[in-house]
Amino acid sequence: MTASDTSGAPGVDGYDAVVLAGGAARRLGGADKPGVRIGGRALLDRVLAACAGAATTVVVAEPRPTARPVVWAHEEPPGGGPVAALDAGLSRTTAGYVVVLSADLPFLDQQTLRRLLGGLASSDAEGAVLTDGEGRDQTLVAAYRSAALRRELARLSDEHAGLNGLPLRRLVARLGLVRICDPVASFDCDTWDDIATARTRIREHEHVLDEWISAVKDELGIDLDVDTGVLLDLARDAAHGVARPAAPLTTFLVGYAAAQSGGGPEAVAEAARKAAALALRWADEGSAEAKPDTE
């Protein structure tokens, strides 16, 4: 999904994203939390990959290199807290829906954001928030109607002569919310123990391949969804039917052929189909090499 695409959520024509990436990270000893790497990717880049469908992505923090292009913003004065930071980010957006995210969500993905946006669009609510396994609202993993946020920001600013130092719960207290429970996507990294937990989880057998493919695509700047099962089957057939080194070489050649024919999931699937058929023919000949061809 590219930045020009819509969210894919029913009833949503498009959305913007505001990512809050400031803060002192005191529980990490002042470490640069958005830059901490999990699965080879900075936490901030993982969150930016999840909101790649946004028309505009605003990161409220000091500028830094990122895997995806973003708009930078900062609150005045610096260190004004999450409400002031959100106000600064929201001022750079124009869409009717906005996802608001912290920069420390290692397991957030585009499907989760589609669920949030779909839940919001299909209801009369003003926001849709993820809840963790204990039912607590995670207001920095949420989708909101932009007009509702702007209304509440203006109200708070009038009541408190500004937004500095206000907690986020004050902002969302008067919003009608729908809630979606997702203990994994709502997991955030506040401590080094949390980071260790996240690093362990992505290396578990059922997660490691998807995590690796996502990391490689980000590193190479590839925005392409392909059926990895097809490629794995091809690698297996090439390894068993030809020779073990044939597996990586064949998958490389499939990718090269797909790129030459214009790229896209269909091109990869067609090149993989042809190569898999060739590998099977090769293996069939090897198992019957002493028999004459009777056809």
JSON list of N, CA, C and O in Angstrom, two decimals, residues 4 44 58 92 111 120 123 132 173 212 229 241 254 261 280:
[
{"chain": "A", "resi": 4, "resn": "SER", "atom": "N", "xyz": [-0.34, 7.07, -1.58]},
{"chain": "A", "resi": 4, "resn": "SER", "atom": "CA", "xyz": [-1.46, 7.63, -2.32]},
{"chain": "A", "resi": 4, "resn": "SER", "atom": "C", "xyz": [-2.70, 6.77, -2.22]},
{"chain": "A", "resi": 4, "resn": "SER", "atom": "O", "xyz": [-3.77, 7.16, -2.68]},
{"chain": "A", "resi": 44, "resn": "LEU", "atom": "N", "xyz": [10.70, 3.59, 15.30]},
{"chain": "A", "resi": 44, "resn": "LEU", "atom": "CA", "xyz": [9.97, 4.59, 14.52]},
{"chain": "A", "resi": 44, "resn": "LEU", "atom": "C", "xyz": [9.69, 4.09, 13.11]},
{"chain": "A", "resi": 44, "resn": "LEU", "atom": "O", "xyz": [8.58, 4.26, 12.58]},
{"chain": "A", "resi": 58, "resn": "VAL", "atom": "N", "xyz": [2.81, 12.79, 9.75]},
{"chain": "A", "resi": 58, "resn": "VAL", "atom": "CA", "xyz": [3.52, 13.83, 10.49]},
{"chain": "A", "resi": 58, "resn": "VAL", "atom": "C", "xyz": [4.18, 13.18, 11.70]},
{"chain": "A", "resi": 58, "resn": "VAL", "atom": "O", "xyz": [3.51, 12.49, 12.47]},
{"chain": "A", "resi": 92, "resn": "ARG", "atom": "N", "xyz": [-0.76, 19.97, 10.79]},
{"chain": "A", "resi": 92, "resn": "ARG", "atom": "CA", "xyz": [-0.15, 19.72, 9.48]},
{"chain": "A", "resi": 92, "resn": "ARG", "atom": "C", "xyz": [-0.95, 18.71, 8.66]},
{"chain": "A", "resi": 92, "resn": "ARG", "atom": "O", "xyz": [-0.48, 18.24, 7.62]},
{"chain": "A", "resi": 111, "resn": "GLN", "atom": "N", "xyz": [-2.93, -3.83, 8.93]},
{"chain": "A", "resi": 111, "resn": "GLN", "atom": "CA", "xyz": [-4.22, -4.46, 9.17]},
{"chain": "A", "resi": 111, "resn": "GLN", "atom": "C", "xyz": [-4.87, -3.92, 10.45]},
{"chain": "A", "resi": 111, "resn": "GLN", "atom": "O", "xyz": [-6.08, -3.70, 10.49]},
{"chain": "A", "resi": 120, "resn": "LEU", "atom": "N", "xyz": [-14.23, 2.86, 13.36]},
{"chain": "A", "resi": 120, "resn": "LEU", "atom": "CA", "xyz": [-14.65, 4.25, 13.54]},
{"chain": "A", "resi": 120, "resn": "LEU", "atom": "C", "xyz": [-15.65, 4.65, 12.47]},
{"chain": "A", "resi": 120, "resn": "LEU", "atom": "O", "xyz": [-16.70, 5.25, 12.79]},
{"chain": "A", "resi": 123, "resn": "SER", "atom": "N", "xyz": [-19.37, 3.48, 12.78]},
{"chain": "A", "resi": 123, "resn": "SER", "atom": "CA", "xyz": [-20.08, 3.83, 14.00]},
{"chain": "A", "resi": 123, "resn": "SER", "atom": "C", "xyz": [-20.29, 5.34, 14.06]},
{"chain": "A", "resi": 123, "resn": "SER", "atom": "O", "xyz": [-19.82, 6.08, 13.19]},
{"chain": "A", "resi": 132, "resn": "ASP", "atom": "N", "xyz": [-5.46, -3.00, 25.63]},
{"chain": "A", "resi": 132, "resn": "ASP", "atom": "CA", "xyz": [-4.50, -4.07, 25.88]},
{"chain": "A", "resi": 132, "resn": "ASP", "atom": "C", "xyz": [-5.21, -5.27, 26.50]},
{"chain": "A", "resi": 132, "resn": "ASP", "atom": "O", "xyz": [-6.44, -5.30, 26.62]},
{"chain": "A", "resi": 173, "resn": "ALA", "atom": "N", "xyz": [-11.34, 12.49, 27.03]},
{"chain": "A", "resi": 173, "resn": "ALA", "atom": "CA", "xyz": [-12.35, 12.18, 28.06]},
{"chain": "A", "resi": 173, "resn": "ALA", "atom": "C", "xyz": [-13.77, 12.39, 27.56]},
{"chain": "A", "resi": 173, "resn": "ALA", "atom": "O", "xyz": [-14.69, 11.67, 27.96]},
{"chain": "A", "resi": 212, "resn": "TRP", "atom": "N", "xyz": [11.23, -11.01, 9.00]},
{"chain": "A", "resi": 212, "resn": "TRP", "atom": "CA", "xyz": [12.41, -10.84, 8.16]},
{"chain": "A", "resi": 212, "resn": "TRP", "atom": "C", "xyz": [12.05, -10.25, 6.81]},
{"chain": "A", "resi": 212, "resn": "TRP", "atom": "O", "xyz": [12.71, -9.33, 6.31]},
{"chain": "A", "resi": 229, "resn": "GLY", "atom": "N", "xyz": [4.50, -18.06, 0.41]},
{"chain": "A", "resi": 229, "resn": "GLY", "atom": "CA", "xyz": [4.35, -19.50, 0.34]},
{"chain": "A", "resi": 229, "resn": "GLY", "atom": "C", "xyz": [4.74, -20.03, -1.03]},
{"chain": "A", "resi": 229, "resn": "GLY", "atom": "O", "xyz": [5.36, -21.10, -1.14]},
{"chain": "A", "resi": 241, "resn": "GLY", "atom": "N", "xyz": [14.87, -30.94, -6.16]},
{"chain": "A", "resi": 241, "resn": "GLY", "atom": "CA", "xyz": [14.87, -31.51, -7.50]},
{"chain": "A", "resi": 241, "resn": "GLY", "atom": "C", "xyz": [16.12, -31.24, -8.29]},
{"chain": "A", "resi": 241, "resn": "GLY", "atom": "O", "xyz": [16.41, -31.95, -9.26]},
{"chain": "A", "resi": 254, "resn": "VAL", "atom": "N", "xyz": [13.89, -15.43, -10.25]},
{"chain": "A", "resi": 254, "resn": "VAL", "atom": "CA", "xyz": [12.45, -15.15, -10.34]},
{"chain": "A", "resi": 254, "resn": "VAL", "atom": "C", "xyz": [12.18, -13.67, -10.06]},
{"chain": "A", "resi": 254, "resn": "VAL", "atom": "O", "xyz": [11.42, -13.01, -10.77]},
{"chain": "A", "resi": 261, "resn": "SER", "atom": "N", "xyz": [9.63, -7.73, -16.19]},
{"chain": "A", "resi": 261, "resn": "SER", "atom": "CA", "xyz": [8.31, -7.74, -16.82]},
{"chain": "A", "resi": 261, "resn": "SER", "atom": "C", "xyz": [7.36, -6.73, -16.20]},
{"chain": "A", "resi": 261, "resn": "SER", "atom": "O", "xyz": [6.17, -6.77, -16.47]},
{"chain": "A", "resi": 280, "resn": "LEU", "atom": "N", "xyz": [10.23, -29.14, -11.33]},
{"chain": "A", "resi": 280, "resn": "LEU", "atom": "CA", "xyz": [9.55, -30.43, -11.27]},
{"chain": "A", "resi": 280, "resn": "LEU", "atom": "C", "xyz": [9.89, -31.29, -12.48]},
{"chain": "A", "resi": 280, "resn": "LEU", "atom": "O", "xyz": [10.08, -32.50, -12.36]}
]
